[in-house]
PDB file of C-alpha atoms in Angstrom:
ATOM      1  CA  UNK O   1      22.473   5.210 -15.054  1.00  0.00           C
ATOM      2  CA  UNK O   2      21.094   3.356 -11.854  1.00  0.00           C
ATOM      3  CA  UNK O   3      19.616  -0.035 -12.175  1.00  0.00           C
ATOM      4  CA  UNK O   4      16.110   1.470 -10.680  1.00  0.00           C
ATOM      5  CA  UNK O   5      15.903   3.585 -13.909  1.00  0.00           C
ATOM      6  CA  UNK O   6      17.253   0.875 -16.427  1.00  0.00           C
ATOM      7  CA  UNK O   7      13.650  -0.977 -15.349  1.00  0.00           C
ATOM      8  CA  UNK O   8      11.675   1.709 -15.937  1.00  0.00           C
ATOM      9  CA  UNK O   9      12.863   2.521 -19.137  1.00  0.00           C
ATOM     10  CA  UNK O  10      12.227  -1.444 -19.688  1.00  0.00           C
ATOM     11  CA  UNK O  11       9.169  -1.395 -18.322  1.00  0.00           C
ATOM     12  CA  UNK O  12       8.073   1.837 -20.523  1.00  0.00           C
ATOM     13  CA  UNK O  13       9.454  -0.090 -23.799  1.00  0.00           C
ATOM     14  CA  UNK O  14       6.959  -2.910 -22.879  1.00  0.00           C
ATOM     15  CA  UNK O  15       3.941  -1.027 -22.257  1.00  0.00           C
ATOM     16  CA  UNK O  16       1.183  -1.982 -24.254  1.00  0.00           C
ATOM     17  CA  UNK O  17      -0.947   1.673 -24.273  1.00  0.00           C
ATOM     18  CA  UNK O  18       1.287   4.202 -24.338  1.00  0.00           C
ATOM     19  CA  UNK O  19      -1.661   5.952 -22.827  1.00  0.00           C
ATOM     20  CA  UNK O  20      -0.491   5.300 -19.325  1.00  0.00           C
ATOM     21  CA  UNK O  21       3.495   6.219 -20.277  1.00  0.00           C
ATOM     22  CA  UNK O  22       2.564   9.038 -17.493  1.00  0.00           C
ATOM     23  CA  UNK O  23       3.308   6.200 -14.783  1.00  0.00           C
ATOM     24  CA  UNK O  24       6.943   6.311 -15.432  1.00  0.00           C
ATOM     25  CA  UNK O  25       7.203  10.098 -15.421  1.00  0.00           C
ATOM     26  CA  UNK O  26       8.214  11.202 -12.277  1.00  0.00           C
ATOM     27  CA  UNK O  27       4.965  12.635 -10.561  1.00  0.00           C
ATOM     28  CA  UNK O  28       5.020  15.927  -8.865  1.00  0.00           C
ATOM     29  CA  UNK O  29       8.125  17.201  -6.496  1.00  0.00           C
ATOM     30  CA  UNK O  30       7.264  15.985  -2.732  1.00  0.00           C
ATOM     31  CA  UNK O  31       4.044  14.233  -3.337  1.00  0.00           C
ATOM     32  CA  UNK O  32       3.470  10.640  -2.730  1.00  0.00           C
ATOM     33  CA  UNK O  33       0.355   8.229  -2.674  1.00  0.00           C
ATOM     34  CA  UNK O  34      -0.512   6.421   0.552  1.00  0.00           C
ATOM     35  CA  UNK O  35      -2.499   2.870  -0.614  1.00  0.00           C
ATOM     36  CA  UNK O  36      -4.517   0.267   0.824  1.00  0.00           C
ATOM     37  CA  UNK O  37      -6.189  -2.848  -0.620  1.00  0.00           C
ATOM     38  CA  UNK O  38      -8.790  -5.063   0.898  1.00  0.00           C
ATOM     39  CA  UNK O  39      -8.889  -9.097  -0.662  1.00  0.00           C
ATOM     40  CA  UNK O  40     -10.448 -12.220  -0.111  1.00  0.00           C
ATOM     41  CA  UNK O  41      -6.999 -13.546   0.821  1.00  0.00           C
ATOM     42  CA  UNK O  42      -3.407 -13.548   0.992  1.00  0.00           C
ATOM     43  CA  UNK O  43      -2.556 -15.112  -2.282  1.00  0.00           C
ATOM     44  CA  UNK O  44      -2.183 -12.483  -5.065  1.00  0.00           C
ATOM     45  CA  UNK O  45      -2.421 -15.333  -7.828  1.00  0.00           C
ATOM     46  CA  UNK O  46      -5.430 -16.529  -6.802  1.00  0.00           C
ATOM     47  CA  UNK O  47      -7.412 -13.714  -4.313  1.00  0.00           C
ATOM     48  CA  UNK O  48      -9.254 -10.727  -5.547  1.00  0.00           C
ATOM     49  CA  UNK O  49      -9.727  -6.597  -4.462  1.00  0.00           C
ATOM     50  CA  UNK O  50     -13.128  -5.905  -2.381  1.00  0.00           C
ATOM     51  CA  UNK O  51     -12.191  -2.337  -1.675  1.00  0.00           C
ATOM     52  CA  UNK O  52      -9.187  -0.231  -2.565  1.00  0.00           C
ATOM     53  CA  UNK O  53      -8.257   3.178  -1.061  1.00  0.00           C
ATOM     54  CA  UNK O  54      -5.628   5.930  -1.969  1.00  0.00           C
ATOM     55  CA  UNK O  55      -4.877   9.095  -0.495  1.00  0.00           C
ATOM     56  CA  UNK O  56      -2.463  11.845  -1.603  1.00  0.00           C
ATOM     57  CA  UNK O  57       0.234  13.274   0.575  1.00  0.00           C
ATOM     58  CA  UNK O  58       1.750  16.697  -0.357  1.00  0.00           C
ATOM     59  CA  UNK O  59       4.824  17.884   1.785  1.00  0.00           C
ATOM     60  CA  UNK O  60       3.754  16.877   5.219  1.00  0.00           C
ATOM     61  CA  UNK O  61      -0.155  16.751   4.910  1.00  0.00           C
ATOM     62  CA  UNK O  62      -2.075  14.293   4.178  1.00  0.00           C
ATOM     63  CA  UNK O  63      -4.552  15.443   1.638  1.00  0.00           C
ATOM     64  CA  UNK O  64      -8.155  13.533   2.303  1.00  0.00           C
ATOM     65  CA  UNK O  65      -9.797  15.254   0.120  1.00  0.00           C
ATOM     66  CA  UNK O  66      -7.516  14.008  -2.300  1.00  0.00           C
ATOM     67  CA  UNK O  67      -8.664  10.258  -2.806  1.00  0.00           C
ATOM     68  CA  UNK O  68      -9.937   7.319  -4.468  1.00  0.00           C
ATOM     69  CA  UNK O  69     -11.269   4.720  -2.468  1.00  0.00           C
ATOM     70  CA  UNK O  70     -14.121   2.255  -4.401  1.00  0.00           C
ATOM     71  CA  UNK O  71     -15.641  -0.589  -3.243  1.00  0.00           C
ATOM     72  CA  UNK O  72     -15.011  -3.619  -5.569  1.00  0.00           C
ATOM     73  CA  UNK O  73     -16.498  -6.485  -7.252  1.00  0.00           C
ATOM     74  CA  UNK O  74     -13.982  -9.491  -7.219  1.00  0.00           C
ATOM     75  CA  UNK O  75     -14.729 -11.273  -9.975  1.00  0.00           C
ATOM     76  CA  UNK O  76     -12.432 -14.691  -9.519  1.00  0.00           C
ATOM     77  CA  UNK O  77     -12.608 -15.356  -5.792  1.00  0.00           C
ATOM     78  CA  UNK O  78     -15.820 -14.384  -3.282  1.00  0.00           C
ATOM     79  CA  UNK O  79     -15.244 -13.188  -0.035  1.00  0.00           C
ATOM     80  CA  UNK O  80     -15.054 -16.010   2.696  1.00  0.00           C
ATOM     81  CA  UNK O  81     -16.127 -16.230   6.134  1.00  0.00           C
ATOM     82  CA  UNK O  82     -12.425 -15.568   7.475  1.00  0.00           C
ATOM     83  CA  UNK O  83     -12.074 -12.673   5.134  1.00  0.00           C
ATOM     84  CA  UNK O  84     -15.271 -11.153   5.777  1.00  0.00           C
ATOM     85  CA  UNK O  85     -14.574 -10.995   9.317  1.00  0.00           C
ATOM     86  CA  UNK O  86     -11.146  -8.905   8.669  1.00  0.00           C
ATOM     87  CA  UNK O  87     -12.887  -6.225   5.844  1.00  0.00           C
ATOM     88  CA  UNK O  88     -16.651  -6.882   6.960  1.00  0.00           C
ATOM     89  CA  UNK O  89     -17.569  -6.832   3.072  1.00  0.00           C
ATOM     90  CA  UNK O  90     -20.063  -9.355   2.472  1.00  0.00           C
ATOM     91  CA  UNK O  91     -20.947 -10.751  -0.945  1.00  0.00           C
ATOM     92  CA  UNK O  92     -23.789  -8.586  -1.393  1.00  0.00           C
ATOM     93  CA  UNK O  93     -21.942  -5.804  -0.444  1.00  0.00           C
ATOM     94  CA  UNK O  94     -19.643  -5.926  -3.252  1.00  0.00           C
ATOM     95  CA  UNK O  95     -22.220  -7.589  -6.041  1.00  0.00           C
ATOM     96  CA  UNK O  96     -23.316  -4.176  -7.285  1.00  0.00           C
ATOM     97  CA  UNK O  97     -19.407  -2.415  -7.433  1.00  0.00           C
ATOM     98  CA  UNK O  98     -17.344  -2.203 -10.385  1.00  0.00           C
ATOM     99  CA  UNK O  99     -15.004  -4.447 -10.511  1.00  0.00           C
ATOM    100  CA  UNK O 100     -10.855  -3.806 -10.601  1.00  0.00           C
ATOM    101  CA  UNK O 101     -10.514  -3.871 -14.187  1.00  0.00           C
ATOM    102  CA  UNK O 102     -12.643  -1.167 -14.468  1.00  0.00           C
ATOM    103  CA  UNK O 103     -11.755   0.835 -11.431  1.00  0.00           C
ATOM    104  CA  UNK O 104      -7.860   0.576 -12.854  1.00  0.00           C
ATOM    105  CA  UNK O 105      -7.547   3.344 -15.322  1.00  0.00           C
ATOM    106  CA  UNK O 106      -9.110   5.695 -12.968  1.00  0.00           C
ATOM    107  CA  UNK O 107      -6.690   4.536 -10.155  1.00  0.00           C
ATOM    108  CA  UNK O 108      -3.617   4.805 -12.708  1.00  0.00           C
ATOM    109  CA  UNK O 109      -4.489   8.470 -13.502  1.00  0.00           C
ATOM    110  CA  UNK O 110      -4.733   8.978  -9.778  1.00  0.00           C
ATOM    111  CA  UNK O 111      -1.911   7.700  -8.499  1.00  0.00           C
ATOM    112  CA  UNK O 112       0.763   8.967 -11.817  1.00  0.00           C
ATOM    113  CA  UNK O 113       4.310   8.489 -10.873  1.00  0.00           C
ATOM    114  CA  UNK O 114       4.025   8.999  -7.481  1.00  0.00           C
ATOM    115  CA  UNK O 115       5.604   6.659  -4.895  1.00  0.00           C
ATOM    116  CA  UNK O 116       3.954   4.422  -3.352  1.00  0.00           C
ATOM    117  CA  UNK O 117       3.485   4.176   0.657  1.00  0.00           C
ATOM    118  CA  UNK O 118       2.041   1.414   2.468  1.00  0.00           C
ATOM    119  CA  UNK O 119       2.161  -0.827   5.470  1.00  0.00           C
ATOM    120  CA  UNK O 120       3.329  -4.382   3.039  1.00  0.00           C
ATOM    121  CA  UNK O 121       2.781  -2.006   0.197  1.00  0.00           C
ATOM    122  CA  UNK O 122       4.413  -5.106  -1.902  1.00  0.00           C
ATOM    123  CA  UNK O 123       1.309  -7.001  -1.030  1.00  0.00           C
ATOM    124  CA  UNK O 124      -1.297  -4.178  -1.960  1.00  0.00           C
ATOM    125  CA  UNK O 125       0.914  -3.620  -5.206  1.00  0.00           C
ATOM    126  CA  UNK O 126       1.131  -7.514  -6.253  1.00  0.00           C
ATOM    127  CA  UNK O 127      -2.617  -7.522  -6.400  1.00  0.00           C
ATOM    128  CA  UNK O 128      -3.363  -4.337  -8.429  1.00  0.00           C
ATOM    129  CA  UNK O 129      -0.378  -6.127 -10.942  1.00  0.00           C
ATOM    130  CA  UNK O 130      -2.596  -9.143 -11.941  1.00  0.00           C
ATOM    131  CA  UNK O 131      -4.983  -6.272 -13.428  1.00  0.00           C
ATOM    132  CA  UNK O 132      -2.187  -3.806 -13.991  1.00  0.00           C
ATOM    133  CA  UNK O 133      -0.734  -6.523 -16.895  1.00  0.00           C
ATOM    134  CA  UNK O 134      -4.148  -6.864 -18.483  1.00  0.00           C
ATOM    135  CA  UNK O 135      -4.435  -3.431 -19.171  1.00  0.00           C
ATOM    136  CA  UNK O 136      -1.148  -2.255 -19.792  1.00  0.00           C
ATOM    137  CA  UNK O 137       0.982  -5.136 -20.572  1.00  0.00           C
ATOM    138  CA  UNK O 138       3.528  -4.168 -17.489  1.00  0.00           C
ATOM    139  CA  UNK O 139       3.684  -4.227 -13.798  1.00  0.00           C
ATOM    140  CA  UNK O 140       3.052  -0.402 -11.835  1.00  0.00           C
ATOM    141  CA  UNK O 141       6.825   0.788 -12.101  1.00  0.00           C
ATOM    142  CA  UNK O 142       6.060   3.294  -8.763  1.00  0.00           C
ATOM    143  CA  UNK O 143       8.812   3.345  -6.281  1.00  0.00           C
ATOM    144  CA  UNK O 144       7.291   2.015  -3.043  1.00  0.00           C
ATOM    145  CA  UNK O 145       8.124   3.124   0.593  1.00  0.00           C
ATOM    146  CA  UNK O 146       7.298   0.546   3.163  1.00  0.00           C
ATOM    147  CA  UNK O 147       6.462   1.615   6.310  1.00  0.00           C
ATOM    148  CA  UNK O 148       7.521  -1.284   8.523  1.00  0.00           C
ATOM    149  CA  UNK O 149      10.685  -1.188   6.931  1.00  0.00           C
ATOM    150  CA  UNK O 150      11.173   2.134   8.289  1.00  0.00           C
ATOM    151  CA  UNK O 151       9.996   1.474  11.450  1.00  0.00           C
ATOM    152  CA  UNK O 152      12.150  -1.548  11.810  1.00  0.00           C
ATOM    153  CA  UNK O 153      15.510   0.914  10.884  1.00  0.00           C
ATOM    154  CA  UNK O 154      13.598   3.114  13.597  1.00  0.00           C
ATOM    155  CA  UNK O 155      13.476   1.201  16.715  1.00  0.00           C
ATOM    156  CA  UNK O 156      15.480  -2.330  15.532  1.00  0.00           C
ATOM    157  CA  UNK O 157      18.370  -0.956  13.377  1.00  0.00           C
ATOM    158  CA  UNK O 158      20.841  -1.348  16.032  1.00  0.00           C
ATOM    159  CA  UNK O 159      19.235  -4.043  17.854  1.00  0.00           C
ATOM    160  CA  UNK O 160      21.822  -6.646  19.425  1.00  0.00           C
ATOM    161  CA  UNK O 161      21.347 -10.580  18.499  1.00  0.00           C
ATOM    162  CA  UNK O 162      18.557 -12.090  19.653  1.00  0.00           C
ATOM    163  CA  UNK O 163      16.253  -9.194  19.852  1.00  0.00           C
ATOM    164  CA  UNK O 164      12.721 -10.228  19.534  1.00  0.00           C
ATOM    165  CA  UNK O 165      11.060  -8.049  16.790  1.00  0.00           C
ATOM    166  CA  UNK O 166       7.542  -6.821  16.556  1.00  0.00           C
ATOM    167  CA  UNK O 167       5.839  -5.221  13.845  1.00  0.00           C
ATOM    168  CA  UNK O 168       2.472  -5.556  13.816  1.00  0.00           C
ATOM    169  CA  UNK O 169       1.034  -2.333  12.465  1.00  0.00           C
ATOM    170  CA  UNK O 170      -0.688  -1.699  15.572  1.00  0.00           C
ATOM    171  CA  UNK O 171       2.477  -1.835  16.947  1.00  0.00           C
ATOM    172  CA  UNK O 172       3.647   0.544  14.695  1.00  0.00           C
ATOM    173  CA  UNK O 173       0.510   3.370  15.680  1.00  0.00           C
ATOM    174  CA  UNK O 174       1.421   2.603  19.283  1.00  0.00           C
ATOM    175  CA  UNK O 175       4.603   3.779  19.072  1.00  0.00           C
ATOM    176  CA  UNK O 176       4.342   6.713  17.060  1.00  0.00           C
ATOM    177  CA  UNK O 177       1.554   8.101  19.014  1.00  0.00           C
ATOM    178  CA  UNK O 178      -0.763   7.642  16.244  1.00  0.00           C
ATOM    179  CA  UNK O 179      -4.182   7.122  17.495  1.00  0.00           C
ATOM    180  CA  UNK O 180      -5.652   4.051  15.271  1.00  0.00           C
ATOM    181  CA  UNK O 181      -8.842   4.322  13.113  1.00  0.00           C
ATOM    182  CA  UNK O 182     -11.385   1.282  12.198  1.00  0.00           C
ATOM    183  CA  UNK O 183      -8.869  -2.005  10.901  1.00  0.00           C
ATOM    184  CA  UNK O 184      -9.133  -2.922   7.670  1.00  0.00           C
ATOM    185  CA  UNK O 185     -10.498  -0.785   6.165  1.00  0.00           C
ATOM    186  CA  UNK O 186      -8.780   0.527   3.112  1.00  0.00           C
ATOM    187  CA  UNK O 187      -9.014   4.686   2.971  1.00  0.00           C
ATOM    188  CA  UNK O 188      -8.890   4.290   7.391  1.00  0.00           C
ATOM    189  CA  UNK O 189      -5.765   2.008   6.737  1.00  0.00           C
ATOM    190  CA  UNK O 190      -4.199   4.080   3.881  1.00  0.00           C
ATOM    191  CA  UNK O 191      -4.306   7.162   5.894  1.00  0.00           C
ATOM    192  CA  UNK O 192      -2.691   5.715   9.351  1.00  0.00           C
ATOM    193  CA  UNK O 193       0.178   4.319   6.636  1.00  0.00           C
ATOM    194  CA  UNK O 194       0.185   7.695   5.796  1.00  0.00           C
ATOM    195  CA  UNK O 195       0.476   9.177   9.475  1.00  0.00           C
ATOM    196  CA  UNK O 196       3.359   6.627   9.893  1.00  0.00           C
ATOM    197  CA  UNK O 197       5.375   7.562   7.383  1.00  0.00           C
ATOM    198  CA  UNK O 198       5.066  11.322   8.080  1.00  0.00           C
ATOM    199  CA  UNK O 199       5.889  10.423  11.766  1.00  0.00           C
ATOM    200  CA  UNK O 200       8.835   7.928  10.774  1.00  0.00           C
ATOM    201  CA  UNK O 201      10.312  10.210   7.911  1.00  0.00           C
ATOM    202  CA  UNK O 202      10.583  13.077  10.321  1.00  0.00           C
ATOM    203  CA  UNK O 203      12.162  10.753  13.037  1.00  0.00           C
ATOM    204  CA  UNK O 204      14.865  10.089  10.894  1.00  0.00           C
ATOM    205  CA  UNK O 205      15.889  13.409   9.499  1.00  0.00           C
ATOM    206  CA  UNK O 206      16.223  14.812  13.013  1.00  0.00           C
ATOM    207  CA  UNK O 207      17.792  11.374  13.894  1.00  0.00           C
ATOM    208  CA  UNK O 208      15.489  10.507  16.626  1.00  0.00           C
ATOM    209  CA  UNK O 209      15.380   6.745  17.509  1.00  0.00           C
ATOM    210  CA  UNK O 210      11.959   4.262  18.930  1.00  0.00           C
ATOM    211  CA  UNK O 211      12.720   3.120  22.364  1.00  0.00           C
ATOM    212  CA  UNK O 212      12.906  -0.668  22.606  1.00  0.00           C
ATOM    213  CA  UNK O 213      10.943  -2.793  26.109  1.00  0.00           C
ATOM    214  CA  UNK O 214      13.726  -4.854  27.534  1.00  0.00           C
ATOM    215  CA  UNK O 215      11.572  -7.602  26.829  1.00  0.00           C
ATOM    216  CA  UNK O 216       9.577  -8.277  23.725  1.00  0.00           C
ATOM    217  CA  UNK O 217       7.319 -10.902  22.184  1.00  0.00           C
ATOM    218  CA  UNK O 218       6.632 -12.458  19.203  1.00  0.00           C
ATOM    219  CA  UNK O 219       4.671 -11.018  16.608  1.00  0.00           C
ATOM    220  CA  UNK O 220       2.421 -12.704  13.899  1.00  0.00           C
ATOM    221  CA  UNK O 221       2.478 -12.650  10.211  1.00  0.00           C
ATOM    222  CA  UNK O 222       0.709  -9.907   8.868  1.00  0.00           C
ATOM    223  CA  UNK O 223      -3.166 -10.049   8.168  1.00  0.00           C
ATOM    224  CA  UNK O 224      -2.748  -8.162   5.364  1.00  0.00           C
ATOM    225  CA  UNK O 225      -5.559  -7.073   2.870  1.00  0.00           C
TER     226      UNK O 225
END
C-alpha cells in the first residue's frame, strides 16, 4: 500500500460529514480539474478568496462549459490597494457575493476526486483548506499537478550548475506557444494552467524538451492569488 493512499484512508477516517467521502473516491478515468483562486494576499492563515474559478479537463479538452467560477465575499481580510490592483476586485465588488463557506460544498461536489492542476496549485489549495476544515473536519485529499513543476523538468531538468531559472507563468505561456488571456483573473488563469498542462503533458510523452537562451535572468517570486 503506497504512502499517498495510507493518507487518504487517514484523511477519510477523520472526516467529519461523511457526506463529502466522494472526495477520496477516485473521480472519473482521465479527467482532472484545472483551479484558480484570487486573495487579498499571500498568507493563507491570515488572507481571504475574492474569486475562485475551476474548469474541467476531459482527455485533452478543456471543457469551459464545465465550470464554477464565483465571485467571493472575504469575510476576515478586505481587499487592499496592492491586491486590488493584481485581481481589480474592489470592496464593493465583492460585498454582495457569497462568501467561501458557502460557495464550498458546491465547489466540493464540483471538483470530486479529481486531481488538481494549477500554476502554485499548493497556494490555491492552502486557502480553500482554512474553509475545507470547517466544513469537513479534513484538508482536500486531491492529488495536485503543478504546472511549473513540469515545466521546470521540461526545459531545466538537465540544466548544468549555475543555470539561471525562470518561471514566471508568463514565462511558462511564452514558451509553450500559449497565447495569454487577462492576469489574474481566476476562470482566465485556470484555463491557461489548463492549456499548460495539456501542452507540457504531451511534451513529455513524446519526449520533447523546452529550449533554454544561453543567457537567462532572474525571475521573481510568484504574485500568486
Amino acid at each position: 500500500m503506497t504512502r499517498g493512499l495510507l493518507w487518504r484512508l487517514f484523511y477519510r477516517a477523520s472526516l467529519g460529514d461523511h457526506a463529502y467521502k466522494f472526495l477520496f473516491e477516485p473521480g472519473p478515468e482521465d479527467e482532472a480539474v484545472a483551479l484558480d483562486c484570487e486573495t487579498t494576499g499571500l498568507d493563507p492563515r491570515r488572507d481571504d478568496i475574492v474569486a475562485v474559478a475551476a474548469v474541467r479537463i476531459r482527455g485533452n479538452r478543456i471543457l469551459t462549459s464545465e465550470r464554477f467560477e464565483a465571485i467571493v465575499r472575504p469575510e476576515d481580510s478586505q481587499p487592499g490597494a496592492e491586491s486590488i490592483k493584481v485581481h481589480r476586485l474592489r470592496r464593493r465588488d465583492v460585498a454582495d457575493a457569497l462568501p467561501m463557506r458557502k460557495l464550498l460544498p458546491e465547489l466540493l461536489r464540483f471538483i470530486g476526486g479529481r486531481p488538481l492542476v494549477g500554476y502554485y496549485i499548493d497556494f490555491d489549495v492552502r486557502m480553500l483548506d482554512k474553509y475545507a476544515m470547517d466544513l469537513i473536519e479534513v484538508k482536500l485529499p486531491n492529488p495536485q499537478i503543478e504546472v511549473s513543476a513540469l515545466y521546470y523538468d521540461r526545459k531545466y531538468g538537465d540544466a548544468p550548475p549555475g543555470t539561471v531559472f525562470d518561471l514566471r507563468f508568463d514565462s511558462v505561456l511564452r514558451d509553450l506557444g500559449i497565447p495569454p488571456l487577462a492576469a489574474h483573473d481566476a476562470l482566465n488563469d485556470a484555463v491557461m494552467a489548463a492549456m499548460a498542462w495539456l501542452a507540457l503533458r504531451d511534451m513529455k510523452a513524446r519526449g520533447v524538451r523546452i529550449p533554454r537562451e544561453r543567457a537567462g535572468r532572474g525571475a521573481p517570486p510568484p504574485t500568486g492569488g
